[in-house]
Amino acid sequence: MRCIGMFLVMSLMAFLVACGGSDDGATPAGSSGFVTIGTGAVTGVYYPAGGALAKLINDRRDELGLRASVESTGGSVYNINAVLSGELTVGIAQSDRQYQAVQGLREWQDQPQADLRAICSLHGELITLLAAVDAEIHSVADLAGKRVNMGNPGSGQRANSEDVLRAFGLDTSADVSAEGLVAAEAPQVLQDGRLDAFFYTVGHPNGNITQATSGRRTVRFIPIAGEAIDALVAERPYYAHGDIDVSLYPQADNQEAVPTFGVTATVVTSAAVDEDVIYAFTSTIFDNLELLREMHPALRGLDPVQMVEGLSAPLHPGAERALREQGLIE
Ligand code: GLU
C-alpha cells in the first residue's frame, strides 16, 4: 500500500517536471504544433494519464513537430466544453458524458454538440462511493440525511452520483446534504469529519482514494448494486457492471471486491482541430502503448481493440487515419 501511494506521488512529481505548465511552451496554444490536454484533479487518473500522453509527445517533439502540455481541470464536462470552445486541443472525458454531449442530454439538454469528435478510449472508470465507517453507511439507502460529495459542476461523476441516488429513490436536494466539492478536496474533508461520504468516478488505483483510505478516520467502499442498479445499467448504453479491487487500498475497511458499475475514459477533440495534429497525436499513443501501460497502474490494462470502442462522437479524421493505419478500424 505504501508502495502504491509512493508510486503515485512520485509519478505525479515526475509528470509535473516532465510536462510543465501550458505557459512554458515556445509555441502558443492553438497553433498547429501545440496540443493542450485537459484532464481532471491532480490526484485522479486523468491528470497522470494526460501527463503520460504529453510525455510521449514531448519525448518525440522534433520528429513529430508537436509539443504537448497537460492541464488540471474540473473534469469531463469542463473538458468537453473547453475542447468545443477551442480553449483546449484535446480532453479526457467519460464515455457517458461524450454520449450525452453528442445526444444533447444532461448539461447539453437540447443542445447536441455536433462538433465533438472522438479519438480513442483509455482505461475503465468505476463509480466509487467511499464512506466513513463511523457514519454507519452500509448501502446507498443509508446516505439519506448524510453529507455526501456528489462532485463539482464540470465533473463527470456528478451525473453518475445523481443517477445512483435516483435509482435508490433518493432526491439529491431533499434527501441528502449534497456537496459540490472538487475531487481533490473530498478525501481531506472526509478525514476532517465534514463529509460522511463521497462519490468519484475514477480508474483504480489512484492517489485520491489512497489518500482517503490512509487517514485516521477509517473508511469503506459502499457497494452500488441490486435490482435498481441492474435496471439502470440495462437501460443506459454507456453503463457496465464492474468490481472495485479493494486490495489496491489495504487500509480500507473492506476485505472483498466491491460491486458497482462504471464507464470508460475517452479522449475527445473538436472538428475544428487540424487533421495532421490529431493524426500525429493518435499515432503516438498507439505506437507506444507498451510505454503508456507502464506509466500509471490504472493504464496497465489498455487494450488496442477496446480503445476503439465506447465512442459515440464521430471519429476525428486524423484519428480515423491513424486507427486505420494501425489496422484497428476498417
Ligand atoms: N471521471 C472524472 C471526471 O470526469 C475524472 C477522474 C480522473 O480524474 O481520473 O470528472
Short mmCIF file of N, CA and C in Angstrom, two decimals, residues 174-281:
data_model
loop_
_atom_site.label_atom_id
_atom_site.label_comp_id
_atom_site.label_asym_id
_atom_site.label_seq_id
_atom_site.Cartn_x
_atom_site.Cartn_y
_atom_site.Cartn_z
N ALA A 174 -33.42 17.03 -1.60
CA ALA A 174 -34.23 16.87 -0.39
C ALA A 174 -33.70 15.84 0.60
N ASP A 175 -33.12 14.74 0.09
CA ASP A 175 -32.82 13.61 0.97
C ASP A 175 -31.39 13.53 1.49
N VAL A 176 -30.46 14.20 0.81
CA VAL A 176 -29.07 14.19 1.31
C VAL A 176 -28.59 15.63 1.41
N SER A 177 -27.57 15.83 2.20
CA SER A 177 -26.94 17.14 2.24
C SER A 177 -25.83 17.09 1.19
N ALA A 178 -26.17 17.52 -0.02
CA ALA A 178 -25.28 17.32 -1.17
C ALA A 178 -24.22 18.41 -1.27
N GLU A 179 -22.97 18.00 -1.46
CA GLU A 179 -21.87 18.94 -1.63
C GLU A 179 -21.36 18.88 -3.07
N GLY A 180 -20.73 19.95 -3.51
CA GLY A 180 -20.20 20.02 -4.88
C GLY A 180 -18.70 20.28 -4.90
N LEU A 181 -17.97 19.58 -4.02
CA LEU A 181 -16.52 19.79 -3.94
C LEU A 181 -15.79 19.17 -5.12
N VAL A 182 -14.64 19.76 -5.49
CA VAL A 182 -13.78 19.11 -6.48
C VAL A 182 -13.19 17.85 -5.85
N ALA A 183 -12.91 16.87 -6.70
CA ALA A 183 -12.47 15.56 -6.21
C ALA A 183 -11.24 15.65 -5.31
N ALA A 184 -10.32 16.55 -5.64
CA ALA A 184 -9.07 16.63 -4.88
C ALA A 184 -9.29 17.01 -3.42
N GLU A 185 -10.40 17.70 -3.13
CA GLU A 185 -10.65 18.15 -1.75
C GLU A 185 -11.37 17.12 -0.90
N ALA A 186 -12.11 16.23 -1.54
CA ALA A 186 -13.01 15.33 -0.80
C ALA A 186 -12.31 14.45 0.25
N PRO A 187 -11.13 13.84 -0.06
CA PRO A 187 -10.51 12.97 0.95
C PRO A 187 -10.20 13.70 2.27
N GLN A 188 -9.65 14.90 2.17
CA GLN A 188 -9.30 15.64 3.39
C GLN A 188 -10.55 16.06 4.15
N VAL A 189 -11.57 16.49 3.42
CA VAL A 189 -12.81 16.94 4.07
C VAL A 189 -13.50 15.76 4.77
N LEU A 190 -13.41 14.58 4.15
CA LEU A 190 -13.96 13.36 4.77
C LEU A 190 -13.16 13.03 6.03
N GLN A 191 -11.84 13.11 5.92
CA GLN A 191 -10.99 12.82 7.07
C GLN A 191 -11.22 13.81 8.22
N ASP A 192 -11.53 15.07 7.86
CA ASP A 192 -11.78 16.11 8.87
C ASP A 192 -13.15 15.96 9.53
N GLY A 193 -13.98 15.06 9.03
CA GLY A 193 -15.29 14.85 9.62
C GLY A 193 -16.37 15.79 9.11
N ARG A 194 -16.05 16.50 8.01
CA ARG A 194 -17.05 17.42 7.48
C ARG A 194 -17.84 16.84 6.31
N LEU A 195 -17.55 15.59 5.99
CA LEU A 195 -18.29 14.84 4.95
C LEU A 195 -18.48 13.43 5.51
N ASP A 196 -19.61 12.78 5.15
CA ASP A 196 -19.80 11.38 5.57
C ASP A 196 -19.39 10.43 4.45
N ALA A 197 -19.52 10.89 3.21
CA ALA A 197 -19.23 10.01 2.07
C ALA A 197 -18.97 10.85 0.83
N PHE A 198 -18.26 10.26 -0.14
CA PHE A 198 -18.15 10.95 -1.43
C PHE A 198 -18.16 9.97 -2.60
N PHE A 199 -18.67 10.47 -3.70
CA PHE A 199 -18.67 9.73 -4.97
C PHE A 199 -17.49 10.20 -5.81
N TYR A 200 -16.87 9.26 -6.54
CA TYR A 200 -15.83 9.63 -7.50
C TYR A 200 -15.85 8.57 -8.60
N THR A 201 -16.00 8.99 -9.83
CA THR A 201 -15.95 8.06 -10.97
C THR A 201 -14.52 8.11 -11.49
N VAL A 202 -13.79 7.02 -11.30
CA VAL A 202 -12.34 7.10 -11.48
C VAL A 202 -11.73 5.72 -11.73
N GLY A 203 -10.57 5.67 -12.39
CA GLY A 203 -9.83 4.44 -12.57
C GLY A 203 -9.09 4.09 -11.28
N HIS A 204 -8.75 2.83 -11.10
CA HIS A 204 -8.05 2.39 -9.90
C HIS A 204 -6.75 1.68 -10.24
N PRO A 205 -5.70 1.82 -9.40
CA PRO A 205 -5.67 2.65 -8.20
C PRO A 205 -5.43 4.12 -8.56
N ASN A 206 -5.74 4.99 -7.61
CA ASN A 206 -5.46 6.41 -7.82
C ASN A 206 -5.08 7.05 -6.49
N GLY A 207 -4.43 8.20 -6.56
CA GLY A 207 -3.92 8.88 -5.38
C GLY A 207 -5.02 9.40 -4.47
N ASN A 208 -6.17 9.75 -5.07
CA ASN A 208 -7.28 10.30 -4.30
C ASN A 208 -7.81 9.28 -3.28
N ILE A 209 -8.08 8.07 -3.74
CA ILE A 209 -8.64 7.04 -2.85
C ILE A 209 -7.55 6.54 -1.90
N THR A 210 -6.31 6.52 -2.37
CA THR A 210 -5.20 6.15 -1.47
C THR A 210 -5.16 7.14 -0.31
N GLN A 211 -5.27 8.42 -0.62
CA GLN A 211 -5.27 9.45 0.41
C GLN A 211 -6.47 9.29 1.36
N ALA A 212 -7.65 9.08 0.77
CA ALA A 212 -8.87 8.98 1.59
C ALA A 212 -8.85 7.78 2.52
N THR A 213 -8.16 6.70 2.11
CA THR A 213 -8.14 5.49 2.94
C THR A 213 -6.92 5.45 3.87
N SER A 214 -6.07 6.46 3.80
CA SER A 214 -4.84 6.42 4.59
C SER A 214 -4.88 7.27 5.85
N GLY A 215 -6.01 7.91 6.11
CA GLY A 215 -6.09 8.80 7.28
C GLY A 215 -6.51 8.07 8.54
N ARG A 216 -6.72 8.82 9.61
CA ARG A 216 -7.09 8.22 10.90
C ARG A 216 -8.53 7.75 10.93
N ARG A 217 -9.38 8.42 10.17
CA ARG A 217 -10.79 8.01 10.12
C ARG A 217 -10.90 6.84 9.14
N THR A 218 -11.33 5.69 9.63
CA THR A 218 -11.41 4.50 8.78
C THR A 218 -12.57 4.65 7.80
N VAL A 219 -12.32 4.26 6.55
CA VAL A 219 -13.36 4.40 5.53
C VAL A 219 -13.60 3.06 4.83
N ARG A 220 -14.77 2.94 4.22
CA ARG A 220 -15.04 1.73 3.44
C ARG A 220 -15.74 2.08 2.14
N PHE A 221 -15.57 1.16 1.17
CA PHE A 221 -16.27 1.29 -0.11
C PHE A 221 -17.68 0.74 0.09
N ILE A 222 -18.67 1.47 -0.43
CA ILE A 222 -20.06 1.04 -0.32
C ILE A 222 -20.48 0.39 -1.65
N PRO A 223 -21.03 -0.83 -1.60
CA PRO A 223 -21.48 -1.47 -2.84
C PRO A 223 -22.59 -0.64 -3.50
N ILE A 224 -22.55 -0.58 -4.82
CA ILE A 224 -23.63 0.09 -5.57
C ILE A 224 -24.23 -1.00 -6.44
N ALA A 225 -25.17 -1.73 -5.89
CA ALA A 225 -25.67 -2.93 -6.56
C ALA A 225 -27.13 -3.17 -6.18
N GLY A 226 -27.72 -4.15 -6.84
CA GLY A 226 -29.12 -4.50 -6.58
C GLY A 226 -29.96 -4.32 -7.82
N GLU A 227 -31.24 -4.62 -7.67
CA GLU A 227 -32.14 -4.59 -8.84
C GLU A 227 -32.22 -3.23 -9.51
N ALA A 228 -32.26 -2.16 -8.70
CA ALA A 228 -32.40 -0.82 -9.28
C ALA A 228 -31.16 -0.48 -10.13
N ILE A 229 -29.99 -0.95 -9.69
CA ILE A 229 -28.76 -0.69 -10.45
C ILE A 229 -28.73 -1.57 -11.70
N ASP A 230 -29.18 -2.82 -11.57
CA ASP A 230 -29.25 -3.70 -12.75
C ASP A 230 -30.14 -3.04 -13.82
N ALA A 231 -31.25 -2.45 -13.39
CA ALA A 231 -32.18 -1.82 -14.34
C ALA A 231 -31.52 -0.60 -14.98
N LEU A 232 -30.80 0.18 -14.17
CA LEU A 232 -30.12 1.38 -14.68
C LEU A 232 -29.07 1.00 -15.72
N VAL A 233 -28.27 -0.02 -15.40
CA VAL A 233 -27.20 -0.46 -16.32
C VAL A 233 -27.82 -1.01 -17.61
N ALA A 234 -28.94 -1.71 -17.49
CA ALA A 234 -29.60 -2.27 -18.67
C ALA A 234 -30.17 -1.18 -19.57
N GLU A 235 -30.61 -0.09 -18.93
CA GLU A 235 -31.29 0.98 -19.66
C GLU A 235 -30.32 1.94 -20.36
N ARG A 236 -29.12 2.13 -19.81
CA ARG A 236 -28.18 3.12 -20.38
C ARG A 236 -27.08 2.41 -21.17
N PRO A 237 -26.87 2.87 -22.41
CA PRO A 237 -25.89 2.18 -23.27
C PRO A 237 -24.46 2.29 -22.76
N TYR A 238 -24.18 3.27 -21.92
CA TYR A 238 -22.79 3.54 -21.53
C TYR A 238 -22.41 2.94 -20.17
N TYR A 239 -23.35 2.36 -19.44
CA TYR A 239 -23.01 1.80 -18.13
C TYR A 239 -22.74 0.30 -18.23
N ALA A 240 -21.78 -0.17 -17.44
CA ALA A 240 -21.49 -1.62 -17.37
C ALA A 240 -21.12 -1.96 -15.93
N HIS A 241 -21.46 -3.18 -15.50
CA HIS A 241 -21.12 -3.63 -14.15
C HIS A 241 -19.60 -3.78 -14.00
N GLY A 242 -19.10 -3.62 -12.80
CA GLY A 242 -17.67 -3.82 -12.53
C GLY A 242 -17.44 -3.89 -11.03
N ASP A 243 -16.29 -4.44 -10.62
CA ASP A 243 -15.96 -4.56 -9.20
C ASP A 243 -14.71 -3.75 -8.87
N ILE A 244 -14.72 -3.11 -7.72
CA ILE A 244 -13.52 -2.40 -7.26
C ILE A 244 -12.61 -3.41 -6.55
N ASP A 245 -11.37 -3.48 -6.98
CA ASP A 245 -10.38 -4.37 -6.36
C ASP A 245 -9.85 -3.67 -5.11
N VAL A 246 -10.43 -4.02 -3.96
CA VAL A 246 -10.07 -3.29 -2.73
C VAL A 246 -8.66 -3.62 -2.24
N SER A 247 -8.06 -4.67 -2.80
CA SER A 247 -6.69 -4.99 -2.39
C SER A 247 -5.72 -3.88 -2.80
N LEU A 248 -6.16 -3.00 -3.70
CA LEU A 248 -5.34 -1.86 -4.10
C LEU A 248 -5.25 -0.83 -2.97
N TYR A 249 -6.17 -0.94 -2.01
CA TYR A 249 -6.24 0.02 -0.89
C TYR A 249 -6.31 -0.75 0.42
N PRO A 250 -5.18 -1.28 0.87
CA PRO A 250 -5.19 -2.19 2.03
C PRO A 250 -5.69 -1.56 3.33
N GLN A 251 -5.71 -0.23 3.41
CA GLN A 251 -6.18 0.37 4.67
C GLN A 251 -7.68 0.59 4.70
N ALA A 252 -8.37 0.31 3.59
CA ALA A 252 -9.83 0.43 3.62
C ALA A 252 -10.39 -0.70 4.49
N ASP A 253 -11.59 -0.49 5.00
CA ASP A 253 -12.22 -1.45 5.91
C ASP A 253 -12.65 -2.74 5.18
N ASN A 254 -12.89 -2.64 3.86
CA ASN A 254 -13.40 -3.81 3.10
C ASN A 254 -12.36 -4.92 2.97
N GLN A 255 -12.84 -6.13 2.87
CA GLN A 255 -11.95 -7.28 2.67
C GLN A 255 -12.13 -7.91 1.30
N GLU A 256 -13.29 -7.66 0.70
CA GLU A 256 -13.59 -8.31 -0.59
C GLU A 256 -13.96 -7.28 -1.65
N ALA A 257 -13.80 -7.70 -2.92
CA ALA A 257 -14.13 -6.84 -4.06
C ALA A 257 -15.53 -6.26 -3.89
N VAL A 258 -15.70 -5.00 -4.27
CA VAL A 258 -16.97 -4.29 -4.06
C VAL A 258 -17.67 -4.09 -5.40
N PRO A 259 -18.90 -4.61 -5.54
CA PRO A 259 -19.61 -4.46 -6.80
C PRO A 259 -20.11 -3.03 -7.02
N THR A 260 -19.97 -2.57 -8.24
CA THR A 260 -20.51 -1.27 -8.63
C THR A 260 -20.70 -1.29 -10.15
N PHE A 261 -20.71 -0.14 -10.79
CA PHE A 261 -20.78 -0.09 -12.25
C PHE A 261 -19.91 1.06 -12.72
N GLY A 262 -19.71 1.14 -14.04
CA GLY A 262 -18.80 2.17 -14.49
C GLY A 262 -18.92 2.53 -15.96
N VAL A 263 -17.96 3.33 -16.38
CA VAL A 263 -17.90 3.87 -17.74
C VAL A 263 -16.46 3.72 -18.23
N THR A 264 -16.13 4.36 -19.33
CA THR A 264 -14.76 4.32 -19.85
C THR A 264 -14.27 5.75 -20.03
N ALA A 265 -13.00 5.97 -19.74
CA ALA A 265 -12.40 7.28 -20.02
C ALA A 265 -12.12 7.33 -21.53
N THR A 266 -12.44 8.45 -22.16
CA THR A 266 -12.21 8.59 -23.60
C THR A 266 -11.44 9.88 -23.87
N VAL A 267 -10.86 9.97 -25.05
CA VAL A 267 -10.16 11.20 -25.44
C VAL A 267 -10.95 11.85 -26.57
N VAL A 268 -11.28 13.13 -26.38
CA VAL A 268 -12.10 13.84 -27.37
C VAL A 268 -11.40 15.10 -27.86
N THR A 269 -11.87 15.59 -29.01
CA THR A 269 -11.37 16.84 -29.56
C THR A 269 -12.51 17.50 -30.33
N SER A 270 -12.18 18.54 -31.09
CA SER A 270 -13.21 19.24 -31.86
C SER A 270 -12.94 19.05 -33.36
N ALA A 271 -14.00 19.11 -34.14
CA ALA A 271 -13.89 19.01 -35.60
C ALA A 271 -12.97 20.11 -36.14
N ALA A 272 -12.84 21.21 -35.38
CA ALA A 272 -12.04 22.35 -35.85
C ALA A 272 -10.53 22.11 -35.75
N VAL A 273 -10.10 21.08 -35.01
CA VAL A 273 -8.66 20.86 -34.83
C VAL A 273 -8.06 20.20 -36.08
N ASP A 274 -6.86 20.65 -36.42
CA ASP A 274 -6.13 20.23 -37.60
C ASP A 274 -5.98 18.70 -37.69
N GLU A 275 -6.21 18.16 -38.88
CA GLU A 275 -6.16 16.70 -39.07
C GLU A 275 -4.76 16.13 -38.79
N ASP A 276 -3.72 16.83 -39.24
CA ASP A 276 -2.36 16.30 -39.05
C ASP A 276 -1.96 16.26 -37.57
N VAL A 277 -2.45 17.23 -36.80
CA VAL A 277 -2.14 17.26 -35.37
C VAL A 277 -2.75 16.04 -34.68
N ILE A 278 -4.02 15.77 -34.96
CA ILE A 278 -4.69 14.64 -34.30
C ILE A 278 -4.16 13.31 -34.84
N TYR A 279 -3.75 13.29 -36.10
CA TYR A 279 -3.13 12.08 -36.65
C TYR A 279 -1.83 11.77 -35.89
N ALA A 280 -0.99 12.78 -35.71
CA ALA A 280 0.30 12.59 -35.01
C ALA A 280 0.05 12.21 -33.55
N PHE A 281 -0.91 12.85 -32.92
CA PHE A 281 -1.25 12.59 -31.52
C PHE A 281 -1.73 11.14 -31.35
#
